[in-house]
Short mmCIF file of C-alpha atoms and ligand atoms in Angstrom, two decimals:
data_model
loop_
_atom_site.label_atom_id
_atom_site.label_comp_id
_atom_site.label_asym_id
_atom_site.label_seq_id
_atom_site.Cartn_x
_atom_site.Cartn_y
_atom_site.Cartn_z
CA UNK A 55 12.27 6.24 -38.35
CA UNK A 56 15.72 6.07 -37.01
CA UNK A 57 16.06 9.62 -37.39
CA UNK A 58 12.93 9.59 -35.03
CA UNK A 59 14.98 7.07 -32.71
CA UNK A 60 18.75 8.76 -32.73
CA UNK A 61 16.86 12.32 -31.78
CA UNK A 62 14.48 10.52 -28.90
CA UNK A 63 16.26 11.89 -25.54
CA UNK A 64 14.41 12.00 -22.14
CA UNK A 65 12.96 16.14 -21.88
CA UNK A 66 12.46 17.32 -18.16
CA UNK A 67 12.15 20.83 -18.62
CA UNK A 68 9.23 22.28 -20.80
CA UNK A 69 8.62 25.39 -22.13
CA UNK A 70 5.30 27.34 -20.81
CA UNK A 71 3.96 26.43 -23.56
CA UNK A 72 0.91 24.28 -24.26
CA UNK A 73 -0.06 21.74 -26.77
CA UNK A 74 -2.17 22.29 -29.50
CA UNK A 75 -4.96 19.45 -29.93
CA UNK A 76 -4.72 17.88 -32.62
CA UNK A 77 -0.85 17.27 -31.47
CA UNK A 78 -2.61 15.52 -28.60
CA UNK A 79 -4.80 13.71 -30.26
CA UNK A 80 -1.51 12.01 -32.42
CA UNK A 81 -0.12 11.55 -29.68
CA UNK A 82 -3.53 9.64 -27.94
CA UNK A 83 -3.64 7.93 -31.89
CA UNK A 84 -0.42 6.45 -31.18
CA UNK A 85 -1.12 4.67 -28.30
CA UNK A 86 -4.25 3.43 -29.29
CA UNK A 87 -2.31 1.69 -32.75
CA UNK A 88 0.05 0.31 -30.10
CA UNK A 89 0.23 -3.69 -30.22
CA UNK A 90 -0.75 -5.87 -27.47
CA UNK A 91 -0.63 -9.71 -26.78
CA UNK A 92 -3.47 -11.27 -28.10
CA UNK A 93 -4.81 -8.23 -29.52
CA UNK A 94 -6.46 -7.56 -26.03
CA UNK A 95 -5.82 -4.08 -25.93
CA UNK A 96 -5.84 -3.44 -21.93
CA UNK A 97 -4.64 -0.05 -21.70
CA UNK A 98 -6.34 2.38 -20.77
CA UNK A 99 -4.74 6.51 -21.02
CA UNK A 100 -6.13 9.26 -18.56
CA UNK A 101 -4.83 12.84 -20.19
CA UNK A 102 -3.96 15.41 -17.43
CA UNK A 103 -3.58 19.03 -18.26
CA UNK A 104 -4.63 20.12 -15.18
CA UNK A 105 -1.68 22.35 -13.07
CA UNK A 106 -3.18 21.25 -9.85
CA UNK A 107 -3.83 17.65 -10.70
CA UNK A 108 -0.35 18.04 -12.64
CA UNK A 109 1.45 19.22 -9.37
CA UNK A 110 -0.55 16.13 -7.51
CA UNK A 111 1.30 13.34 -9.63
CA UNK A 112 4.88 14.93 -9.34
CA UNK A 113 4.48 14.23 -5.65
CA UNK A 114 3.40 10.50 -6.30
CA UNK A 115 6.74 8.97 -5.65
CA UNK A 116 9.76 10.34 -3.76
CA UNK A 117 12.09 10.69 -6.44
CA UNK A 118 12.05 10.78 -10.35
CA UNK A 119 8.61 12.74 -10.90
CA UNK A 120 9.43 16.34 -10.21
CA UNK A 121 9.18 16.96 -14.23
CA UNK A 122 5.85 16.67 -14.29
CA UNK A 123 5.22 19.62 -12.21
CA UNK A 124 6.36 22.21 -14.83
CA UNK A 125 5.02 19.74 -18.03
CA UNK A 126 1.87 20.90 -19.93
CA UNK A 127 0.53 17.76 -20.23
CA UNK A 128 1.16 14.26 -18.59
CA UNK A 129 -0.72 10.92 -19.93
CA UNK A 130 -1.03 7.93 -17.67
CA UNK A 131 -1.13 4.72 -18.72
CA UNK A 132 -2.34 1.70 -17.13
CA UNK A 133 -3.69 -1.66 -17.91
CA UNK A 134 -6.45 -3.58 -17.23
CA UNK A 135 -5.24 -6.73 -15.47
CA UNK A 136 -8.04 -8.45 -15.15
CA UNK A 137 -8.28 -8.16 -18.93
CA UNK A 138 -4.31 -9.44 -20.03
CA UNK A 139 -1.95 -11.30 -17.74
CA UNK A 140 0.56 -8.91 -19.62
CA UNK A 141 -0.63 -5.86 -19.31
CA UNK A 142 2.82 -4.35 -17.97
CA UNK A 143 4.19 -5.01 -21.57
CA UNK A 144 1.12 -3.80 -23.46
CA UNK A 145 1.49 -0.78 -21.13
CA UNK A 146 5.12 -0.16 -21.80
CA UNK A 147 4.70 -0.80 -26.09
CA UNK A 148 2.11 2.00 -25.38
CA UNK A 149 4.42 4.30 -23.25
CA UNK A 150 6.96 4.38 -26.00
CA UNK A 151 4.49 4.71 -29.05
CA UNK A 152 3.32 7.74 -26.69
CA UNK A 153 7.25 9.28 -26.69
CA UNK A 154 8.53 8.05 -30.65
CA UNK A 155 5.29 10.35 -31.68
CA UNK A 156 5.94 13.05 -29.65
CA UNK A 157 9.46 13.20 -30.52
CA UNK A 158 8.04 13.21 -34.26
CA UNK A 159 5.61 16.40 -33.34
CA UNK A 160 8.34 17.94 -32.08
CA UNK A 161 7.66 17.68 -28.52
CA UNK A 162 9.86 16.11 -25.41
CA UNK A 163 8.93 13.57 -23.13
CA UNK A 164 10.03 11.86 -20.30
CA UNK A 165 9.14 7.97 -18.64
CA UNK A 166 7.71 8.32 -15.16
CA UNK A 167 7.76 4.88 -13.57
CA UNK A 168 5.13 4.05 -11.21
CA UNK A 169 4.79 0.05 -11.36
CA UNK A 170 6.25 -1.02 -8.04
CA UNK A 171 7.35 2.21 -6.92
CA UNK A 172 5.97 4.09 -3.39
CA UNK A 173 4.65 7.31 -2.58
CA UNK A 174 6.15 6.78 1.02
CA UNK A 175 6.70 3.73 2.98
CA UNK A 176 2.97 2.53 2.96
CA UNK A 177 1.42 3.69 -0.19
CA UNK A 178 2.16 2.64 -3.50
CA UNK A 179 2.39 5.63 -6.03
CA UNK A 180 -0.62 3.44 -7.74
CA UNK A 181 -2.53 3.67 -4.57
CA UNK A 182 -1.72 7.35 -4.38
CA UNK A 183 -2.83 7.85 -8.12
CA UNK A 184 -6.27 6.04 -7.70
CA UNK A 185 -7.30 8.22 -5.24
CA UNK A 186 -6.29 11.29 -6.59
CA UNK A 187 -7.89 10.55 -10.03
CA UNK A 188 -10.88 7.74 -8.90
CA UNK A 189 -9.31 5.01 -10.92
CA UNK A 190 -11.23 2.09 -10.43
CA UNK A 191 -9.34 -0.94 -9.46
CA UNK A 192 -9.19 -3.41 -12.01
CA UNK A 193 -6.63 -0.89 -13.54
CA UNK A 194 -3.07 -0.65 -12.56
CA UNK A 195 -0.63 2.73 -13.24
CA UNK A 196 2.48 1.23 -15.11
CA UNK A 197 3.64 4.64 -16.50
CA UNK A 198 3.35 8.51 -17.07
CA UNK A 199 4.87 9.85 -19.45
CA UNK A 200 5.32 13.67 -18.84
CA UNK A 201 4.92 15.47 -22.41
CA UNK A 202 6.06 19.34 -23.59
CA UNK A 203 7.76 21.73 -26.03
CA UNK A 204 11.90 20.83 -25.15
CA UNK A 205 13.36 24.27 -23.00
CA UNK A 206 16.33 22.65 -24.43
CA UNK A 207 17.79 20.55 -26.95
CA UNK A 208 19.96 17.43 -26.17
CA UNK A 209 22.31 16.17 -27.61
CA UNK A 210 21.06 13.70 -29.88
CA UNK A 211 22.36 9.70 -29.71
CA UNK A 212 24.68 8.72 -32.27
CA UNK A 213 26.55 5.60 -33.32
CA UNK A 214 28.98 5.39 -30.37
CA UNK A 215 25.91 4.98 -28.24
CA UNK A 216 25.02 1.52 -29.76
CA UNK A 217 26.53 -1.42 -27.27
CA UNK A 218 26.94 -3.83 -30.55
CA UNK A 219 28.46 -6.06 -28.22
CA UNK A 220 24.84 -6.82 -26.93
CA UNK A 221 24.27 -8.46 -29.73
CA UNK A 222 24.60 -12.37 -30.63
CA UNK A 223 23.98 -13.89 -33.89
CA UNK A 224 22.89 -17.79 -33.92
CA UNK A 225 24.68 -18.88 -30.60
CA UNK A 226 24.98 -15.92 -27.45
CA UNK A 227 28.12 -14.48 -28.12
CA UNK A 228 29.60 -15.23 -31.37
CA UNK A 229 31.36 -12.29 -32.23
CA UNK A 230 29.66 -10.33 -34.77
CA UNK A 231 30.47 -6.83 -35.59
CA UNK A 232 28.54 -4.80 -37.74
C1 FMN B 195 11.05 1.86 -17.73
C2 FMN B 195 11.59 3.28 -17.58
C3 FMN B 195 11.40 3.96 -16.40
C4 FMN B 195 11.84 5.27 -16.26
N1 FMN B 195 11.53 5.97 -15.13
C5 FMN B 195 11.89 7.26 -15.02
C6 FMN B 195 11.46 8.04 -13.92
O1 FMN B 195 10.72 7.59 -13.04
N2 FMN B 195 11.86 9.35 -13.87
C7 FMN B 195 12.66 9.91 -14.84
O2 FMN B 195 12.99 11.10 -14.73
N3 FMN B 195 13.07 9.19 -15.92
C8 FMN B 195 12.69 7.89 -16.05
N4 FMN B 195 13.04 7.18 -17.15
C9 FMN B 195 13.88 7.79 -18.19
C10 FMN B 195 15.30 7.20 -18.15
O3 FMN B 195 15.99 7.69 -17.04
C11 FMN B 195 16.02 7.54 -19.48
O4 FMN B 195 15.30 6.98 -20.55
C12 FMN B 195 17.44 6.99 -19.51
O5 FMN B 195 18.24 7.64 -18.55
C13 FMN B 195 18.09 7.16 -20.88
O6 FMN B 195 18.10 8.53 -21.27
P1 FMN B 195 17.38 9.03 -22.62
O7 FMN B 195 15.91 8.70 -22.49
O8 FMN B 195 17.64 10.50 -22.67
O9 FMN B 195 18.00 8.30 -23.78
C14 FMN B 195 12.58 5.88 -17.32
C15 FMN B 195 12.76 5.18 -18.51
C16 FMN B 195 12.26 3.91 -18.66
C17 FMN B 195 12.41 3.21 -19.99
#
């Protein structure tokens, strides 16, 4: 699993290269295994393959979203919030269940936020998404995560990426060094 972890890096450049289905359906397996408070389960995951609808959500906020114009697939996620006062965090458990699997297929992805972000200074990119998709609105867009074959490899994380000093152990900032 760690493997899985050190390897994870954002992808923002795809190959032309599309996704065979049953990776997709792994993928759509993961987030639906992901946990949520309560059990409530108020995700919700709209699959875009689409290049038109594709090129539509890399214009849905200013800056940060360009990738998914060039990705063969994007998933949005977004919760239900009249079903879970936490549906941002049941959201994001599913975002990253979404990107640890693909990194396991093989595949790159990359976090598009779109909770509290604006398509321009009077539409928010979830306003912009709803109508572009009909999303009816007891659902909110917290993520999309833009999802392809890697153009390139990064480099992949290794042990002088882990801020150890983050960590406490019994009272906030007794030293502990691992
Ligand atoms: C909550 C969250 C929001 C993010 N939003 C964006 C985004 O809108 N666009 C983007 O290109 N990357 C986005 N990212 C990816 C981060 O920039 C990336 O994870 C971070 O720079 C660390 O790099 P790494 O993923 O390669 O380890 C987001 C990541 C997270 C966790």
């Amino acid at each position: 699993m760690l493997e899985i972890f050190y390897n994870r890096r954002s992808t923002r450049k795809f190959l032309n290269q599309s996704i065979e289905e049953d990776k997709i359906k792994k993928l759509l397996t993961a987030a639906l295994l992901s946990p949520s408070s309560k059990g409530l389960r108020p995700w919700e995951f709209i699959i875009v393959d689409d290049p038109l609808k594709l090129e539509k959500l890399a214009i849905c906020k200013p800056h940060g979203a360009s990738l998914l114009k060039h990705a063969p697939l994007a998933i949005i996620i977004a919760g239900d919030k009249s079903k879970s006062d936490v549906w941002v965090e049941d959201c994001s458990v599913a975002s990253v269940f979404i990107q640890l699997e693909a990194e396991a297929l093989g595949l790159g992805s990359c976090w598009v936020q779109i909770n509290r972000r604006y398509y321009n200074d009077d539409i928010t990119s979830n306003e912009y998404i709803h109508d572009q998709f009909n999303i009816p609105e007891r659902l909110e867009v917290l993520s999309i995560i833009g999802i392809g074959y890697k153009a390139a490899e990064r480099q992949r994380l290794s042990d002088c990426d882990l801020l150890w000093d983050k960590i406490s152990i019994n009272n906030y900032k007794d030293p502990k060094i691992f």
